[in-house]
């Protein structure tokens, strides 16, 4: 194991020439300021949101491996069409990894910092795909005794996104919600939250296997968009729950519009008077992911009281403010082994994360496949 | 002229058999309650929003005329595909006409009602395509001396919609706005409001003629979506004005997404740091019309801080409440001959409104074509 003074850090670089390069750099560990700590990172997940930064617009079918076993390098081509969206990051070597957990090995001089010495903490703030990470005390949450770094690694992105959905539902005046790609890690978490909090949730999945998986963990309303009776099933589930807001991970194609149409159909089952503008109940779809990158296609057959828009965790946290945000963080930490437990397909080292065979698996962002990096594994 | 006890009223009926029937019925005039008045309607415009109720989903290429000269009847076929959206109004004979103006010929017993006797008033509340209309005092606004019914007929739908746009812009934290199909009566009004109030407005039109028309009335930013440099011109106009909210009358096709993309392009002209989620400036398109009934097609190339949704005048007025609503009404009445002046292509009687040759013209909802009905014209 390397000493804490320096360590490997994963970097993603897109060159003006149109080449992606992912590599491991040995970087000196920053000296902690008074209110900072240095954490030996032991667990950091590969989330879909990390893959966006990691591989950018590169074509993963062009991946090539080079470098050594200790310092592997991955390169791939970025198609011309994808380069425009990369303009802001060209020729800048970027660290990756939103969240993680590890052990505090060095602290600054403040009481709050010193209190964390030796503690296992969860972290947020980027650059987690590294052996050491220097960060502010308020970017850490100490984990309860008996909770491992692996158990605390995915404490922020998925748990707070799922809580952000039910919280947004409440704040915008809806009483139940819809979730798509609902068999994902995030979707399973959202089911556990809704079961615990008594919130109606309509799960939309894309296969019978995913529907079965969700029913097995207790999901009450599961509809399969690949089944022939999809629109009827969805309308019935919406009428039963009264859901008028949806969070959609898929984005492209007709699904967002279908959800709005089914919501209107569910509302009209109990409508009393004709309105040529449709119901006046506001129906909302928030797109928070882009599993399907095609255009969103919305056939407006559901009146005028509707909205479709983007939704992201960090703007949501900005909107609710630090006090509410801290409450949500504390709930996650206290339910890490139950509601917010994550499941991983594999635990890999930094070097193994750069193995093209692994990249080919996690790069698909497929439901049910989730990798955890232990940057100090066998290091 | 008929006496005030009964009069003709236009009715639109869609039968379960799939036939539209527009006819004139002789109906008794309701006796005014204490706080009501009877108005002899002298001017009522045919707005796009009226045409929706008037012809429903009927195929106007199948229009047939029957009945007599005094009591003409129009019939047309409603295609099978359009019948579902008509479910709520089947076999119900519906009066038409959102707004109008005329002279108070009878009043209820309250002081407020009696004060209106003989006055020319503007009206809102539906069923205006009629010779007489009994309505509540608070659905009328007395017109200043020297203002005719024709000048006061279009006082509500277009003027309050245009004011609703600038008011929504302010309330949602934007500083300038975009308008599409901007050479319309409504668009010209919006230009006059924005010039008077010092608000940045980007006008999107679909032809050089429309661009010229708007420039002639003083519009500062006009971009032509049929011109080759459209996206660049739009981005430049957005950068100059800082507009991050749009009101779109067109709806279908790619325009809403193009506006969001151009907004993001304008914002990024001054962006300092790379964010893989795009700018965090919220970009909004409200669709308030449906000149293009195809699906909305949104290619998401503008980050996550965006929204597209429906916008309607009446929910807006509900949201701002009666005090603010009254202020907006008073502004319209005081600027009826300037900012809120409407222009009509033709003035027709109720019978002439049912002439297939006229229906063929106003039924197109074309920019620059606007009909006014005088239900007591030569009656």
XYZ file of C-alpha atoms in Angstrom, chain A:
379
model
C 0.000 0.000 0.000
C 1.344 3.428 -0.935
C 1.945 5.963 1.834
C -0.587 8.784 2.187
C 1.720 11.430 0.703
C 0.916 10.469 -2.849
C -1.330 8.048 -4.654
C -2.842 7.051 -7.954
C -5.692 9.082 -9.391
C -7.782 8.167 -12.428
C -7.876 10.826 -15.149
C -10.046 11.221 -18.227
C -8.757 13.380 -21.060
C -10.367 14.237 -24.368
C -7.857 15.681 -26.804
C -8.596 18.255 -29.472
C -7.512 15.555 -31.927
C -10.664 13.580 -31.016
C -9.091 10.952 -28.784
C -10.224 9.879 -25.318
C -7.439 8.791 -22.955
C -8.122 7.286 -19.532
C -5.061 6.753 -17.364
C -3.755 6.555 -13.799
C -1.567 9.397 -12.555
C 0.542 9.429 -9.422
C -0.395 12.682 -7.697
C 0.788 14.189 -4.417
C -1.886 14.233 -1.709
C -2.883 17.773 -0.757
C -2.005 18.884 2.760
C -5.287 19.238 4.681
C -6.336 22.768 5.680
C -7.727 23.382 9.181
C -11.215 22.142 8.297
C -10.121 19.361 5.947
C -9.215 15.676 6.177
C -7.339 13.168 4.018
C -9.259 9.958 3.354
C -7.822 6.668 2.095
C -10.511 5.792 -0.455
C -11.628 2.167 -0.101
C -14.860 2.086 -2.075
C -16.238 4.264 -4.872
C -19.039 3.190 -7.225
C -19.196 3.553 -11.003
C -22.529 5.305 -11.469
C -24.073 6.137 -14.856
C -23.385 9.782 -14.007
C -19.662 8.963 -13.572
C -19.500 7.138 -16.891
C -20.636 10.326 -18.642
C -17.513 12.117 -17.448
C -15.259 9.043 -17.708
C -15.852 8.232 -21.366
C -17.490 11.427 -22.649
C -18.762 11.099 -26.190
C -16.199 8.389 -27.084
C -17.239 5.423 -29.217
C -16.599 2.472 -26.873
C -16.364 0.043 -29.785
C -12.995 1.679 -30.613
C -11.409 1.105 -27.179
C -7.706 0.152 -27.174
C -5.574 -0.778 -24.175
C -1.936 0.222 -23.765
C 0.477 1.096 -20.962
C 1.643 -1.376 -18.308
C -0.195 -3.601 -15.849
C 0.532 -1.107 -13.065
C -0.267 1.939 -15.200
C -2.760 0.864 -17.861
C -4.040 3.349 -20.429
C -7.268 3.189 -22.393
C -7.818 5.141 -25.601
C -10.879 5.458 -27.822
C -12.085 7.646 -30.656
C -14.602 10.444 -30.169
C -16.773 10.699 -33.303
C -16.775 14.086 -35.021
C -20.482 14.531 -34.168
C -19.775 14.135 -30.471
C -16.910 16.652 -30.279
C -19.113 19.769 -30.096
C -20.568 18.754 -26.736
C -17.006 18.133 -25.468
C -15.818 21.676 -26.276
C -15.733 22.715 -22.628
C -13.378 19.941 -21.490
C -10.933 19.582 -24.397
C -7.285 18.978 -23.457
C -8.144 19.115 -19.749
C -7.207 16.054 -17.729
C -10.200 15.487 -15.462
C -10.481 13.462 -12.245
C -13.621 11.293 -11.972
C -15.851 9.735 -9.297
C -18.686 11.561 -7.544
C -18.887 9.694 -4.247
C -17.099 7.143 -2.122
C -16.074 6.049 1.338
C -12.847 5.344 3.184
C -10.815 5.888 6.319
C -9.563 9.266 7.561
C -5.745 9.000 7.782
C -4.785 12.645 8.371
C -6.671 15.718 9.562
C -6.472 19.485 9.740
C -6.294 21.397 13.014
C -9.986 22.129 13.665
C -11.872 20.130 16.303
C -14.362 18.942 13.704
C -11.523 17.626 11.523
C -9.615 16.004 14.384
C -12.815 14.249 15.557
C -12.839 12.276 12.289
C -9.302 10.769 12.660
C -9.477 7.015 12.053
C -13.209 7.085 11.287
C -14.725 5.459 8.225
C -16.553 8.215 6.349
C -18.772 8.579 3.301
C -17.744 11.355 0.895
C -19.122 13.517 -1.888
C -17.350 16.019 -4.118
C -15.744 14.350 -7.140
C -12.224 12.971 -7.828
C -12.998 9.823 -5.802
C -11.353 7.415 -8.270
C -8.095 7.904 -6.367
C -6.168 6.317 -3.550
C -6.320 9.454 -1.394
C -8.725 12.356 -1.332
C -8.327 15.568 0.653
C -11.707 17.200 1.293
C -13.696 19.444 3.622
C -15.269 18.065 6.780
C -18.754 18.989 5.530
C -18.207 16.822 2.443
C -17.920 13.770 4.761
C -20.412 11.895 6.908
C -18.937 9.538 9.561
C -20.448 6.069 9.286
C -21.963 4.251 12.287
C -19.817 1.564 13.913
C -20.073 -1.708 11.988
C -20.725 -0.061 8.617
C -18.001 -0.742 6.029
C -16.659 1.602 3.365
C -18.281 -0.633 0.711
C -21.634 -0.250 2.454
C -21.204 3.532 2.674
C -19.784 4.184 -0.813
C -23.060 4.775 -2.688
C -24.584 6.949 0.014
C -25.155 10.118 -1.987
C -26.039 9.937 -5.680
C -28.697 7.212 -5.732
C -30.115 7.647 -2.195
C -30.443 11.429 -2.415
C -31.768 11.207 -5.972
C -34.476 8.785 -4.804
C -35.304 10.975 -1.798
C -35.190 14.011 -4.102
C -37.934 12.426 -6.195
C -40.373 11.860 -3.316
C -39.488 15.274 -1.894
C -40.077 16.991 -5.279
C -43.378 15.098 -5.550
C -44.510 16.546 -2.203
C -43.226 20.062 -2.826
C -44.980 20.293 -6.205
C -48.303 19.094 -4.806
C -48.511 15.527 -6.145
C -49.491 12.533 -4.030
C -47.914 9.601 -5.863
C -45.240 9.137 -8.519
C -44.086 7.149 -11.544
C -40.550 5.875 -12.118
C -39.090 4.420 -15.323
C -36.181 1.979 -15.744
C -37.548 1.108 -12.330
C -35.599 -2.115 -11.704
C -32.313 -0.203 -11.380
C -30.426 0.131 -8.090
C -32.025 3.564 -7.786
C -35.454 2.154 -8.622
C -35.188 -0.541 -5.979
C -34.230 2.110 -3.429
C -37.182 4.261 -4.451
C -39.481 1.257 -3.929
C -38.136 0.745 -0.429
C -38.605 4.453 0.393
C -42.170 4.466 -0.947
C -43.136 1.255 0.871
C -41.687 2.634 4.110
C -43.208 6.116 3.722
C -46.589 4.948 2.360
C -46.213 6.671 -1.033
C -47.918 5.318 -4.161
C -45.333 4.362 -6.816
C -45.922 3.140 -10.365
C -42.850 1.261 -11.628
C -42.349 1.114 -15.405
C -39.920 -1.585 -16.571
C -38.904 -2.907 -19.975
C -39.066 -6.692 -19.447
C -40.885 -9.412 -17.553
C -37.671 -10.292 -15.657
C -37.424 -6.731 -14.330
C -41.109 -6.772 -13.366
C -40.594 -10.028 -11.448
C -37.535 -8.611 -9.677
C -39.495 -5.588 -8.446
C -42.514 -7.643 -7.362
C -40.139 -9.871 -5.393
C -38.984 -6.876 -3.332
C -42.599 -5.896 -2.641
C -43.369 -3.367 -5.406
C -47.150 -2.924 -5.659
C -47.590 -1.370 -9.125
C -45.341 -2.676 -11.887
C -46.122 -2.187 -15.579
C -44.058 -3.614 -18.425
C -43.659 -1.312 -21.426
C -42.784 -4.328 -23.592
C -46.164 -5.996 -22.866
C -49.085 -5.537 -25.289
C -51.503 -4.058 -22.711
C -48.964 -1.423 -21.556
C -51.049 1.734 -21.973
C -54.113 0.193 -20.301
C -52.056 -1.259 -17.458
C -50.321 2.073 -16.956
C -53.598 4.025 -16.986
C -55.093 1.665 -14.400
C -52.054 1.904 -12.111
C -52.145 5.705 -12.411
C -55.856 5.775 -11.576
C -55.255 3.549 -8.533
C -52.351 5.600 -7.179
C -53.339 9.088 -8.386
C -49.763 9.642 -9.610
C -49.397 12.861 -11.642
C -45.586 13.219 -11.615
C -43.002 10.929 -13.196
C -39.226 10.621 -13.059
C -37.843 9.205 -16.273
C -34.348 7.793 -16.719
C -34.860 6.914 -20.369
C -35.466 10.314 -21.965
C -35.608 9.633 -25.694
C -38.555 8.252 -27.642
C -42.262 8.274 -26.863
C -42.344 7.177 -23.229
C -42.613 10.624 -21.585
C -45.576 11.498 -23.815
C -47.196 8.106 -23.191
C -46.972 8.678 -19.450
C -48.649 12.097 -19.792
C -51.387 10.587 -21.997
C -52.004 7.768 -19.514
C -52.142 10.295 -16.637
C -54.778 12.279 -18.523
C -56.676 9.057 -19.235
C -56.601 8.163 -15.537
C -57.806 11.657 -14.560
C -60.617 11.571 -17.138
C -61.930 8.293 -15.725
C -63.435 10.445 -12.980
C -63.883 13.726 -14.922
C -67.312 15.319 -14.756
C -67.391 18.109 -17.363
C -65.996 18.429 -20.886
C -63.106 20.809 -21.331
C -61.672 21.229 -24.792
C -58.322 22.016 -23.184
C -58.217 18.691 -21.319
C -58.134 18.318 -17.568
C -56.749 21.168 -15.509
C -54.695 18.789 -13.344
C -51.004 19.505 -13.887
C -49.133 16.461 -15.188
C -45.333 16.483 -14.992
C -42.535 14.289 -16.339
C -38.984 15.010 -15.175
C -36.255 13.477 -17.316
C -33.197 12.776 -15.167
C -31.339 10.306 -17.372
C -30.704 9.522 -20.992
C -30.642 5.743 -21.462
C -32.209 6.493 -24.846
C -30.398 9.402 -26.491
C -32.923 9.848 -29.336
C -35.134 12.968 -29.339
C -38.045 13.093 -26.908
C -41.227 12.729 -28.975
C -44.385 14.075 -27.370
C -47.798 13.626 -29.018
C -49.987 16.155 -27.235
C -53.229 14.320 -26.568
C -53.512 15.290 -22.908
C -54.636 18.899 -22.782
C -52.562 21.898 -21.785
C -51.767 21.257 -18.105
C -48.474 19.471 -18.578
C -44.753 19.866 -18.325
C -41.649 17.934 -19.344
C -38.246 19.004 -18.151
C -34.815 18.089 -16.906
C -34.203 17.154 -13.274
C -30.854 16.875 -11.545
C -29.867 16.165 -7.970
C -27.558 19.123 -7.357
C -29.970 21.881 -8.439
C -32.606 20.125 -6.290
C -30.273 20.240 -3.277
C -29.560 23.918 -3.969
C -33.300 24.579 -4.019
C -34.097 22.819 -0.723
C -31.116 24.380 1.036
C -28.494 23.050 3.480
C -30.766 22.348 6.470
C -33.168 20.146 4.533
C -30.207 18.615 2.678
C -28.546 17.627 5.947
C -31.774 15.938 7.126
C -31.860 13.889 3.942
C -28.158 12.902 4.357
C -28.768 11.811 7.940
C -31.712 9.671 6.907
C -29.507 7.919 4.321
C -26.724 7.185 6.807
C -29.186 5.795 9.372
C -30.777 3.457 6.781
C -27.635 2.468 4.832
C -28.045 -1.251 5.502
C -31.766 -1.357 4.759
C -33.526 1.201 2.534
C -30.342 2.480 0.906
C -28.333 -0.740 0.550
C -26.579 -1.016 -2.845
C -25.589 -4.197 -4.647
C -22.485 -4.578 -6.778
C -21.673 -7.067 -9.499
C -17.908 -6.731 -8.991
C -15.299 -4.974 -6.896
C -12.287 -3.868 -8.954
C -9.005 -2.021 -8.466
C -8.224 1.201 -10.352
C -6.144 -0.861 -12.796
C -8.980 -3.344 -13.287
C -11.415 -0.481 -13.927
C -9.221 0.309 -16.952
C -9.444 -3.240 -18.291
C -11.343 -3.010 -21.613
C -13.266 -6.194 -20.697
C -14.633 -4.512 -17.569
C -15.285 -1.189 -19.314
C -17.318 -3.097 -21.907
C -19.585 -4.341 -19.087
C -20.056 -1.262 -16.868
C -19.943 1.087 -19.882
C -23.317 -0.277 -20.985
C -24.958 1.256 -17.881
C -27.239 -1.792 -17.874
C -29.802 -2.284 -15.123
C -28.447 -4.837 -12.654
C -24.745 -4.279 -13.515
C -22.913 -2.085 -11.027
C -19.179 -1.953 -10.325
C -17.434 -0.778 -7.179
C -13.836 0.450 -7.305
C -11.525 -0.152 -4.334
C -8.580 2.126 -5.223
C -6.484 0.563 -2.464
C -7.316 -3.034 -3.366
C -4.074 -4.989 -3.502
C -2.278 -1.686 -4.074
